[in-house]
PDB file of C-alpha atoms in Angstrom:
ATOM      1  CA  MET A   1      -9.306 -16.823  -9.694  1.00 53.00           C
ATOM      2  CA  ASN A   2     -10.627 -15.858  -6.243  1.00 72.00           C
ATOM      3  CA  GLU A   3      -9.047 -19.015  -4.771  1.00 78.00           C
ATOM      4  CA  VAL A   4      -5.674 -17.939  -6.188  1.00 72.00           C
ATOM      5  CA  PHE A   5      -6.047 -14.456  -4.644  1.00 73.00           C
ATOM      6  CA  LEU A   6      -7.201 -15.993  -1.385  1.00 77.00           C
ATOM      7  CA  ASN A   7      -4.068 -18.144  -1.125  1.00 78.00           C
ATOM      8  CA  ILE A   8      -1.883 -15.123  -1.892  1.00 75.00           C
ATOM      9  CA  VAL A   9      -3.648 -12.857   0.614  1.00 75.00           C
ATOM     10  CA  ARG A  10      -3.327 -15.457   3.383  1.00 77.00           C
ATOM     11  CA  LYS A  11       0.473 -15.423   2.966  1.00 74.00           C
ATOM     12  CA  ILE A  12       0.883 -11.633   3.277  1.00 72.00           C
ATOM     13  CA  PRO A  13       1.769 -10.663   6.863  1.00 68.00           C
ATOM     14  CA  PHE A  14      -0.246  -7.431   6.521  1.00 66.00           C
ATOM     15  CA  PHE A  15      -3.408  -9.567   6.322  1.00 72.00           C
ATOM     16  CA  SER A  16      -2.204 -12.442   8.521  1.00 71.00           C
ATOM     17  CA  PHE A  17      -4.294 -11.753  11.621  1.00 69.00           C
ATOM     18  CA  LEU A  18      -7.592 -11.849   9.713  1.00 75.00           C
ATOM     19  CA  THR A  19      -9.963 -14.812   9.752  1.00 79.00           C
ATOM     20  CA  ASN A  20     -10.728 -16.869   6.640  1.00 81.00           C
ATOM     21  CA  GLU A  21     -14.037 -15.047   6.263  1.00 82.00           C
ATOM     22  CA  GLU A  22     -12.259 -11.700   6.502  1.00 77.00           C
ATOM     23  CA  HIS A  23      -9.680 -12.836   3.938  1.00 78.00           C
ATOM     24  CA  GLU A  24     -12.545 -13.649   1.586  1.00 81.00           C
ATOM     25  CA  GLY A  25     -13.996 -10.167   2.133  1.00 78.00           C
ATOM     26  CA  ILE A  26     -10.663  -8.549   1.274  1.00 76.00           C
ATOM     27  CA  VAL A  27     -10.263 -10.668  -1.861  1.00 79.00           C
ATOM     28  CA  GLU A  28     -13.582  -9.389  -3.162  1.00 79.00           C
ATOM     29  CA  LYS A  29     -12.301  -5.806  -2.996  1.00 79.00           C
ATOM     30  CA  ILE A  30      -8.602  -5.880  -3.902  1.00 83.00           C
ATOM     31  CA  LYS A  31      -7.105  -5.789  -7.361  1.00 88.00           C
ATOM     32  CA  LEU A  32      -3.840  -7.382  -8.458  1.00 89.00           C
ATOM     33  CA  HIS A  33      -1.596  -5.371 -10.796  1.00 94.00           C
ATOM     34  CA  PHE A  34       1.565  -6.273 -12.695  1.00 97.00           C
ATOM     35  CA  PHE A  35       4.030  -3.422 -13.230  1.00 98.00           C
ATOM     36  CA  PRO A  36       7.282  -3.588 -15.222  1.00 98.00           C
ATOM     37  CA  ALA A  37      10.567  -2.216 -13.887  1.00 98.00           C
ATOM     38  CA  GLY A  38      10.787   1.546 -14.386  1.00 98.00           C
ATOM     39  CA  HIS A  39       7.018   2.114 -14.367  1.00 98.00           C
ATOM     40  CA  THR A  40       5.863   5.112 -12.306  1.00 98.00           C
ATOM     41  CA  ILE A  41       2.857   4.158 -10.190  1.00 97.00           C
ATOM     42  CA  PHE A  42       2.115   7.733  -9.123  1.00 97.00           C
ATOM     43  CA  ARG A  43       3.817  11.126  -8.938  1.00 97.00           C
ATOM     44  CA  ILE A  44       3.973  13.895  -6.371  1.00 95.00           C
ATOM     45  CA  GLY A  45       0.762  15.907  -6.596  1.00 95.00           C
ATOM     46  CA  ASP A  46      -1.378  13.103  -8.034  1.00 95.00           C
ATOM     47  CA  PRO A  47      -4.654  12.446  -6.242  1.00 92.00           C
ATOM     48  CA  GLY A  48      -4.483   9.607  -3.741  1.00 89.00           C
ATOM     49  CA  ASP A  49      -7.014   7.085  -4.921  1.00 87.00           C
ATOM     50  CA  ASN A  50      -5.345   3.774  -3.946  1.00 90.00           C
ATOM     51  CA  MET A  51      -2.923   2.276  -1.487  1.00 87.00           C
ATOM     52  CA  TYR A  52      -0.759  -0.677  -2.482  1.00 91.00           C
ATOM     53  CA  VAL A  53       0.621  -3.826  -0.869  1.00 87.00           C
ATOM     54  CA  ILE A  54       3.669  -5.331  -2.578  1.00 91.00           C
ATOM     55  CA  ARG A  55       3.109  -8.998  -3.282  1.00 89.00           C
ATOM     56  CA  GLU A  56       6.341  -9.492  -5.199  1.00 93.00           C
ATOM     57  CA  GLY A  57       9.103  -7.150  -6.334  1.00 97.00           C
ATOM     58  CA  SER A  58      10.090  -3.728  -5.042  1.00 98.00           C
ATOM     59  CA  VAL A  59       9.497  -0.014  -5.495  1.00 98.00           C
ATOM     60  CA  GLU A  60      11.465   3.117  -4.750  1.00 98.00           C
ATOM     61  CA  VAL A  61       9.965   6.204  -3.166  1.00 96.00           C
ATOM     62  CA  LEU A  62      11.308   9.480  -4.572  1.00 96.00           C
ATOM     63  CA  ASP A  63      11.181  13.031  -3.230  1.00 93.00           C
ATOM     64  CA  GLU A  64      10.531  16.183  -5.259  1.00 92.00           C
ATOM     65  CA  LYS A  65      14.196  16.239  -6.378  1.00 94.00           C
ATOM     66  CA  GLY A  66      14.019  12.670  -7.653  1.00 95.00           C
ATOM     67  CA  GLN A  67      16.159  11.365  -4.787  1.00 95.00           C
ATOM     68  CA  ILE A  68      15.360   7.908  -3.424  1.00 95.00           C
ATOM     69  CA  ILE A  69      14.094   8.244   0.142  1.00 92.00           C
ATOM     70  CA  ALA A  70      12.930   4.658   0.636  1.00 92.00           C
ATOM     71  CA  ILE A  71      12.948   1.250  -0.998  1.00 96.00           C
ATOM     72  CA  LEU A  72      10.015  -1.021  -0.202  1.00 95.00           C
ATOM     73  CA  GLY A  73       9.771  -4.742  -0.876  1.00 95.00           C
ATOM     74  CA  GLU A  74       7.526  -7.739  -0.492  1.00 90.00           C
ATOM     75  CA  ASN A  75       4.664  -7.416   1.989  1.00 83.00           C
ATOM     76  CA  GLU A  76       5.248  -3.703   2.567  1.00 87.00           C
ATOM     77  CA  PHE A  77       2.633  -1.115   1.687  1.00 86.00           C
ATOM     78  CA  PHE A  78       2.546   2.465   0.454  1.00 90.00           C
ATOM     79  CA  GLY A  79       0.132   5.129  -0.740  1.00 89.00           C
ATOM     80  CA  GLU A  80      -1.894   5.089   2.456  1.00 81.00           C
ATOM     81  CA  MET A  81      -0.924   8.638   3.424  1.00 78.00           C
ATOM     82  CA  ALA A  82      -2.913  10.306   0.635  1.00 80.00           C
ATOM     83  CA  LEU A  83      -5.906   8.052   1.290  1.00 77.00           C
ATOM     84  CA  ILE A  84      -5.963   8.877   4.987  1.00 75.00           C
ATOM     85  CA  SER A  85      -5.262  12.613   4.676  1.00 80.00           C
ATOM     86  CA  SER A  86      -7.062  13.249   1.341  1.00 82.00           C
ATOM     87  CA  ASP A  87      -4.014  15.331   0.373  1.00 87.00           C
ATOM     88  CA  PRO A  88      -2.289  14.889  -2.997  1.00 92.00           C
ATOM     89  CA  ARG A  89       0.579  12.387  -3.163  1.00 93.00           C
ATOM     90  CA  ASN A  90       3.662  13.653  -1.342  1.00 90.00           C
ATOM     91  CA  ALA A  91       6.129  11.366  -3.147  1.00 93.00           C
ATOM     92  CA  THR A  92       6.681   9.622  -6.448  1.00 97.00           C
ATOM     93  CA  VAL A  93       6.766   5.819  -6.494  1.00 98.00           C
ATOM     94  CA  ARG A  94       8.604   3.941  -9.242  1.00 98.00           C
ATOM     95  CA  VAL A  95       8.898   0.186  -9.754  1.00 98.00           C
ATOM     96  CA  ARG A  96      12.481  -1.118  -9.303  1.00 98.00           C
ATOM     97  CA  GLU A  97      11.895  -4.581 -10.726  1.00 97.00           C
ATOM     98  CA  ASN A  98       8.925  -6.316 -12.307  1.00 98.00           C
ATOM     99  CA  SER A  99       6.372  -6.351  -9.502  1.00 98.00           C
ATOM    100  CA  GLU A 100       2.960  -7.594  -8.463  1.00 95.00           C
ATOM    101  CA  LEU A 101       0.988  -5.208  -6.279  1.00 94.00           C
ATOM    102  CA  PHE A 102      -2.420  -5.381  -4.674  1.00 89.00           C
ATOM    103  CA  SER A 103      -4.388  -2.139  -4.621  1.00 91.00           C
ATOM    104  CA  LEU A 104      -7.101  -1.031  -2.236  1.00 84.00           C
ATOM    105  CA  ASP A 105      -9.176   2.068  -2.998  1.00 85.00           C
ATOM    106  CA  ARG A 106     -10.380   4.629  -0.425  1.00 83.00           C
ATOM    107  CA  GLU A 107     -13.810   3.018  -0.003  1.00 82.00           C
ATOM    108  CA  CYS A 108     -12.255  -0.403   0.554  1.00 78.00           C
ATOM    109  CA  LEU A 109      -9.763   1.040   3.043  1.00 75.00           C
ATOM    110  CA  LEU A 110     -12.517   2.772   5.036  1.00 78.00           C
ATOM    111  CA  ASN A 111     -14.516  -0.469   5.090  1.00 77.00           C
ATOM    112  CA  ILE A 112     -11.418  -2.301   6.343  1.00 73.00           C
ATOM    113  CA  PHE A 113     -10.971   0.276   9.112  1.00 74.00           C
ATOM    114  CA  GLN A 114     -14.577  -0.247  10.191  1.00 80.00           C
ATOM    115  CA  LYS A 115     -14.533  -4.044   9.997  1.00 76.00           C
ATOM    116  CA  TYR A 116     -10.945  -4.714  11.063  1.00 73.00           C
ATOM    117  CA  PRO A 117      -9.819  -2.087  13.572  1.00 76.00           C
ATOM    118  CA  LEU A 118      -6.481  -3.832  14.132  1.00 73.00           C
ATOM    119  CA  MET A 119      -5.577  -3.441  10.465  1.00 72.00           C
ATOM    120  CA  GLY A 120      -6.619   0.199  10.666  1.00 72.00           C
ATOM    121  CA  GLU A 121      -4.281   0.632  13.639  1.00 76.00           C
ATOM    122  CA  VAL A 122      -1.371  -0.858  11.656  1.00 74.00           C
ATOM    123  CA  ILE A 123      -2.011   1.471   8.725  1.00 73.00           C
ATOM    124  CA  CYS A 124      -2.461   4.531  10.958  1.00 76.00           C
ATOM    125  CA  HIS A 125       0.698   3.738  12.924  1.00 76.00           C
ATOM    126  CA  THR A 126       2.662   3.471   9.682  1.00 76.00           C
ATOM    127  CA  TYR A 127       1.069   6.702   8.453  1.00 72.00           C
ATOM    128  CA  LEU A 128       2.166   8.568  11.597  1.00 79.00           C
ATOM    129  CA  SER A 129       5.694   7.129  11.405  1.00 81.00           C
ATOM    130  CA  ARG A 130       6.043   8.128   7.774  1.00 74.00           C
ATOM    131  CA  GLU A 131       4.639  11.581   8.461  1.00 76.00           C
ATOM    132  CA  GLU A 132       7.299  12.047  11.156  1.00 80.00           C
ATOM    133  CA  GLU A 133      10.040  10.797   8.802  1.00 76.00           C
ATOM    134  CA  ASN A 134       8.846  13.241   6.140  1.00 68.00           C
ATOM    135  CA  ARG A 135       9.025  16.139   8.621  1.00 71.00           C
ATOM    136  CA  LYS A 136      12.579  15.200   9.595  1.00 70.00           C
ATOM    137  CA  TYR A 137      13.563  14.753   5.947  1.00 66.00           C
ATOM    138  CA  SER A 138      12.124  18.102   4.868  1.00 65.00           C
ATOM    139  CA  GLN A 139      13.982  19.895   7.691  1.00 67.00           C
ATOM    140  CA  SER A 140      17.375  18.558   6.575  1.00 62.00           C
TER     141      SER A 140
END
């Protein structure tokens, strides 16, 4: 099964700059999940215990009014904001179509930041961009 995960991880742009050894390290820590369309992955206020990378399918990000504020697809990630800030989830995420997602928990993410600073920079940059978008959205 690890060989299957390894081949999948190598194809995801988020992990593309890592070496084979680093890919193997990630595979040991990630989990693959299958979610049906309509499934809620987490809700606003839930604790942030995992971030997700979409392998296949798509999700919609909803605000407190249930309005769609973003649609994310293959190779995109979400859930990192609560892991980085330790705040509760600030959005609800629902599966749009049957999807396969990888999850990384807080400990794994911190290890990645330590071992792979470039990946940490990508996640932090996305975090800051999304935080700015959220500020603009909440002001409108």
